[in-house]
Amino acid sequence: MKAFTVHRGLVGPMDRANVDTDMIIPKQFLKSIKRSGFGPNLFDELRYHDEGQPGADCSQRPIKADFPLNLPRYKGASILLARKNFGCGSSREHAPWALEDYGFNALIAPSYADIFYNNCFKNGLLPVILSEEQVETLFQEMAEKEGYQLSIDLPSQTVTTDSGHVFHFELDEFRKECLLNGLDEIGLTLEEADAIKQYETQRAQQHPWVFGAIK
Amino acid sequence: MTGRTLYDKLWDSHLVKQNTDGSSLIYIDRHVLHEVTSPQAFEGLRLAGRRPWRLDTNIATPDHNISTDKSERAAGVAGMVDEVSRIQVQTLDDNCDFYGIKEFKINEMGQGIVHVMGPELGATMPGMTVVCGDSHTATHGALACLAHGIGTSEVEHVLATQCLVAKKMKNMRVTVNGQLGTGVTPKDVVLAIIGKIGTAGGNEHAIEFAGSVFRDMSIEGRMTVCNMAIEAGARVGMVAVDQKTIDYCEGRQFVPKGEMFQRAASYWQTLVSDADAVFDTEVVLHGDEIAPQVTWGTSPEMVAPVTASLPTLAEQPSEEKRKGLARALEYMGLEGGQSIQSIAVDRVFIGSCTNSRIEDMRAAAAVAKGRSVASTVKQVLVVPGSQMVKAQAEAEGLHEIFIAAGMDWREPGCSMCLAMNADKLGAGEHCASTSNRNFEGRQGNGGRTHLMSPAMAAAAAVAGHIVDVRTLMGENH
Ligand code: SF4
């Protein structure tokens, strides 16, 4: 997995609450059997006038010029500033894949849906949680200044603005370690193979019906 | 020591290792796979040179993007018209064949929507941890399982290790006391709960549904409720074991028989919250006060009793709320203050893992019987949740009722719940739907979804607009 330590980049807005995974990447793109290539279809319905089809060349499609991320000033944004309960809805990991493929390295919002939040970490995408007031401050600063950038420091768990704010954010120790070092979580779990086997042996004695049922 | 909740018990009995950083390794008993969220996981497994940890835990079926059209389905995978979808279903078949994973293939008896299939085959049993790359996995919690959706990286993690790295959630109990009135169904109960706590109300919590309404409810009804825990923000929804749970499981394909069943059942009886268990969050509703519910907006929390009118911009407490409401009304093509029953419907969808079990089919058929679909309604899709539901419904003659009323009786799959196949809404069309999500574009680009119960959806089909099913129930027809 891709590691994340510090990042400084242009901020782009997604100024609405409860952005769901269908909005992030509509279902027709879930037919792919690949992990990559979803970036051009990120926020597809909000971004284009026509209905997107898998495999179509998005550079030829009519764009909705007033959709914020289509504005020239947000071109190349790598930090997405969003509102509460971002990523609600389905478990599709295509949502973080699309955000990452588009070029985002980090997200900032007051809250995220649980499964989406979890999925971000598996893809080197840092979902920062700040308070609603702090997020509001960032939205205001961004509106006022073209080319608005932020610095995100994972080791010290801070978001720093050029105007001098330093906002601290919380996250789990385990997730932080994995992201900082780009660790392979499956490899880590397999180091516990003995503990897993021991659990299985004991469970097979207690609840034997759980094993061997499906053939 | 204070008592433990059902969730605490399920968690404790699956704990492989507690790490010092607060994370835990949790053992997974049952893993359900489908075509959409598994291909990248299998590919990851292959690239890393790994193999599944255990085979007898996995069960797979295609459901999300297959056609529900009889003639297209008859030709199997090879006959799938959409090339990209065909490759995805073929990939599931290939992966399952390669690794030796049990799959109920496209037209096999047993195939169905993952969350209908698992419980009906007895692949899901009380006390298990159940995961699937689909957020509505909470459905299985109706059988007192710890069941939740996972992303594709976690699908790969479970395949390779039979475990997940997890963090314990908080306990929430939603108690619904009293009794439900006539025409009020499990779907109305869960929509009323979401209306009360909001779509983020259950974030970071596992919800246990308790109280007389759930004790009186059938197991299938409990599945409908647990299914939509995710729309209330919770990954997990559960109901404690009672005699109904045990009776439901007995005799199903993968459930043990004889002495082993007795042994399992006596363990299952312990899967209830202790009387002195403490919940982090408690919510209480009264069943007698719940009317049939309908969503009018673009989030499941935008819900109201069928007898109500839409909220108005003027009564919103904040600018943010006003903006959100204005956006939803614009998308839905509705006016604030308009009565819910004045909303005309263009299409009706009866199906999805929320409401496609045999009881749902019976409830819809009871309303459709002797009536006809309104001439203004373009299409009514009735999509059974599985091959077994379909066979049972046909044995009872329900399909004939639907067909006589002018409805389409389809092949099992997710269908217009997420519109990955050809079943979808056109832009601007209103749909009375028994599914679980009314997000913008969920049922087709520009489509407008109104969530409701199967009886209410069937009533909307015959009336041509949203209508209180209770007014039809006394009628002679
Ligand atoms: S019916 Fe809908 S919610 Fe259920 S598994 Fe299928 S797509 Fe997901």
Tab-separated table of C-alpha atoms in Angstrom, chain A residues 19-196:
chain	number	residue	atom	x	y	z
A	19	VAL	CA	-22.329	12.790	-0.016
A	20	ASP	CA	-23.048	9.134	-0.741
A	21	THR	CA	-20.980	6.552	-2.558
A	22	ASP	CA	-23.362	6.556	-5.548
A	23	MET	CA	-22.526	10.227	-5.932
A	24	ILE	CA	-18.800	9.545	-5.597
A	25	ILE	CA	-18.838	6.787	-8.208
A	26	PRO	CA	-22.110	5.732	-9.868
A	27	LYS	CA	-22.966	2.062	-10.063
A	28	GLN	CA	-22.381	1.510	-13.770
A	29	PHE	CA	-18.636	1.818	-13.141
A	30	LEU	CA	-18.733	-1.005	-10.615
A	31	LYS	CA	-18.810	-3.520	-13.435
A	32	SER	CA	-15.069	-3.210	-13.845
A	33	ILE	CA	-12.889	-6.039	-12.609
A	34	LYS	CA	-9.956	-3.640	-12.110
A	35	ARG	CA	-8.934	-1.374	-9.259
A	36	SER	CA	-7.767	1.573	-11.325
A	37	GLY	CA	-9.087	3.980	-13.906
A	38	PHE	CA	-12.068	5.326	-11.910
A	39	GLY	CA	-10.738	8.913	-11.599
A	40	PRO	CA	-12.371	10.334	-14.748
A	41	ASN	CA	-15.738	9.119	-13.417
A	42	LEU	CA	-15.405	10.520	-9.901
A	43	PHE	CA	-18.638	12.453	-9.079
A	44	ASP	CA	-19.755	11.544	-12.596
A	45	GLU	CA	-23.356	12.763	-12.373
A	46	LEU	CA	-22.386	16.053	-10.774
A	47	ARG	CA	-19.534	16.615	-13.158
A	48	TYR	CA	-20.919	15.839	-16.624
A	49	HIS	CA	-24.170	16.611	-18.430
A	50	ASP	CA	-24.571	13.212	-20.056
A	51	GLU	CA	-24.760	9.790	-18.431
A	52	GLY	CA	-21.330	8.199	-18.112
A	53	GLN	CA	-20.662	4.763	-19.505
A	54	PRO	CA	-17.799	2.473	-18.559
A	55	GLY	CA	-15.033	2.666	-21.115
A	56	ALA	CA	-16.237	5.944	-22.691
A	57	ASP	CA	-13.688	8.686	-23.370
A	58	CYS	CA	-14.515	11.320	-20.730
A	59	SER	CA	-12.422	14.042	-22.374
A	60	GLN	CA	-15.096	14.290	-25.075
A	61	ARG	CA	-18.053	14.626	-22.688
A	62	PRO	CA	-19.925	17.888	-21.946
A	63	ILE	CA	-18.982	19.061	-18.466
A	64	LYS	CA	-21.108	21.000	-15.994
A	65	ALA	CA	-19.029	24.164	-15.873
A	66	ASP	CA	-20.407	25.306	-12.519
A	67	PHE	CA	-19.519	22.114	-10.638
A	68	PRO	CA	-16.749	23.387	-8.327
A	69	LEU	CA	-14.143	20.778	-9.177
A	70	ASN	CA	-14.614	21.688	-12.854
A	71	LEU	CA	-13.558	25.296	-12.176
A	72	PRO	CA	-10.018	26.093	-13.308
A	73	ARG	CA	-9.079	27.344	-9.826
A	74	TYR	CA	-9.531	23.874	-8.344
A	75	LYS	CA	-7.755	21.992	-11.124
A	76	GLY	CA	-5.112	19.709	-9.657
A	77	ALA	CA	-6.660	19.683	-6.160
A	78	SER	CA	-5.206	16.932	-3.994
A	79	ILE	CA	-7.109	17.616	-0.761
A	80	LEU	CA	-10.899	17.398	-0.766
A	81	LEU	CA	-12.742	19.561	1.731
A	82	ALA	CA	-16.138	18.065	2.509
A	83	ARG	CA	-19.081	18.155	4.889
A	84	LYS	CA	-20.421	15.698	7.434
A	85	ASN	CA	-21.200	12.032	6.875
A	86	PHE	CA	-19.119	11.926	3.699
A	87	GLY	CA	-19.106	8.549	1.944
A	88	CYS	CA	-22.382	7.225	3.334
A	89	GLY	CA	-24.159	4.420	1.553
A	90	SER	CA	-22.562	1.357	0.058
A	91	SER	CA	-19.375	-0.473	0.967
A	92	ARG	CA	-17.934	-0.056	-2.530
A	93	GLU	CA	-14.190	0.495	-2.338
A	94	HIS	CA	-14.509	1.965	-5.808
A	95	ALA	CA	-15.266	5.235	-3.964
A	96	PRO	CA	-11.793	5.658	-2.441
A	97	TRP	CA	-10.281	4.162	-5.620
A	98	ALA	CA	-11.948	6.912	-7.651
A	99	LEU	CA	-10.869	9.680	-5.261
A	100	GLU	CA	-7.322	8.388	-5.249
A	101	ASP	CA	-7.219	7.890	-9.012
A	102	TYR	CA	-8.504	11.440	-9.551
A	103	GLY	CA	-5.528	12.719	-7.590
A	104	PHE	CA	-6.717	13.199	-4.029
A	105	ASN	CA	-4.298	12.260	-1.255
A	106	ALA	CA	-6.392	13.369	1.672
A	107	LEU	CA	-9.932	14.322	2.648
A	108	ILE	CA	-11.071	16.703	5.374
A	109	ALA	CA	-14.584	16.493	6.793
A	110	PRO	CA	-16.380	16.612	10.152
A	111	SER	CA	-17.387	12.939	9.852
A	112	TYR	CA	-17.434	9.966	7.494
A	113	ALA	CA	-19.558	6.868	7.130
A	114	ASP	CA	-17.821	3.966	8.895
A	115	ILE	CA	-17.155	1.601	5.993
A	116	PHE	CA	-15.983	4.357	3.669
A	117	TYR	CA	-13.642	5.695	6.365
A	118	ASN	CA	-12.153	2.265	6.818
A	119	ASN	CA	-11.761	1.730	3.075
A	120	CYS	CA	-9.764	4.952	2.662
A	121	PHE	CA	-6.925	3.693	4.827
A	122	LYS	CA	-6.540	0.575	2.691
A	123	ASN	CA	-5.733	2.817	-0.257
A	124	GLY	CA	-3.285	5.323	1.119
A	125	LEU	CA	-5.968	7.992	1.331
A	126	LEU	CA	-6.024	9.928	4.617
A	127	PRO	CA	-9.542	10.909	5.820
A	128	VAL	CA	-8.934	13.722	8.323
A	129	ILE	CA	-11.664	14.501	10.857
A	130	LEU	CA	-11.916	18.122	12.053
A	131	SER	CA	-14.737	19.820	13.932
A	132	GLU	CA	-17.585	21.466	12.004
A	133	GLU	CA	-16.267	24.901	12.991
A	134	GLN	CA	-12.754	24.109	11.815
A	135	VAL	CA	-14.093	22.766	8.520
A	136	GLU	CA	-16.178	25.926	8.162
A	137	THR	CA	-13.064	28.055	8.710
A	138	LEU	CA	-11.268	26.159	5.955
A	139	PHE	CA	-14.232	26.572	3.581
A	140	GLN	CA	-14.195	30.323	4.198
A	141	GLU	CA	-10.457	30.691	3.734
A	142	MET	CA	-10.631	28.615	0.562
A	143	ALA	CA	-13.445	30.739	-0.870
A	144	GLU	CA	-11.449	33.887	-0.262
A	145	LYS	CA	-8.164	32.766	-1.724
A	146	GLU	CA	-7.538	31.272	-5.114
A	147	GLY	CA	-4.837	28.602	-5.104
A	148	TYR	CA	-5.628	27.793	-1.464
A	149	GLN	CA	-3.282	25.158	-0.089
A	150	LEU	CA	-3.072	23.212	3.158
A	151	SER	CA	-0.383	21.162	4.838
A	152	ILE	CA	-1.293	17.857	6.428
A	153	ASP	CA	1.196	16.179	8.723
A	154	LEU	CA	0.327	12.629	9.718
A	155	PRO	CA	3.121	12.015	12.283
A	156	SER	CA	2.053	15.069	14.295
A	157	GLN	CA	-1.636	14.681	13.306
A	158	THR	CA	-2.070	18.291	12.272
A	159	VAL	CA	-3.576	20.373	9.482
A	160	THR	CA	-1.836	23.731	9.084
A	161	THR	CA	-3.148	26.731	7.164
A	162	ASP	CA	-0.988	29.508	5.729
A	163	SER	CA	-2.951	31.933	7.906
A	164	GLY	CA	-1.477	30.266	10.964
A	165	HIS	CA	-4.158	27.849	12.192
A	166	VAL	CA	-2.904	24.506	13.400
A	167	PHE	CA	-5.720	21.985	13.775
A	168	HIS	CA	-5.065	18.694	15.535
A	169	PHE	CA	-6.924	15.558	14.416
A	170	GLU	CA	-7.409	12.124	15.943
A	171	LEU	CA	-7.048	8.687	14.406
A	172	ASP	CA	-6.356	5.126	15.550
A	173	GLU	CA	-2.811	4.147	16.308
A	174	PHE	CA	-3.030	1.029	14.138
A	175	ARG	CA	-4.330	2.886	11.116
A	176	LYS	CA	-1.724	5.579	11.534
A	177	GLU	CA	1.112	3.044	11.632
A	178	CYS	CA	-0.144	1.216	8.544
A	179	LEU	CA	-0.522	4.432	6.597
A	180	LEU	CA	2.803	5.923	7.690
A	181	ASN	CA	4.679	2.828	6.659
A	182	GLY	CA	2.490	1.711	3.775
A	183	LEU	CA	2.164	-1.659	5.515
A	184	ASP	CA	0.536	-4.705	3.972
A	185	GLU	CA	-2.225	-5.477	6.472
A	186	ILE	CA	-2.710	-9.012	5.215
A	187	GLY	CA	0.970	-9.723	5.739
A	188	LEU	CA	0.712	-8.370	9.272
A	189	THR	CA	-2.283	-10.559	10.090
A	190	LEU	CA	-0.572	-13.618	8.638
A	191	GLU	CA	2.183	-13.108	11.202
A	192	GLU	CA	-0.512	-14.116	13.686
A	193	ALA	CA	-1.192	-17.403	11.892
A	194	ASP	CA	-0.508	-19.440	15.035
A	195	ALA	CA	-2.971	-17.469	17.099
A	196	ILE	CA	-5.605	-17.861	14.374
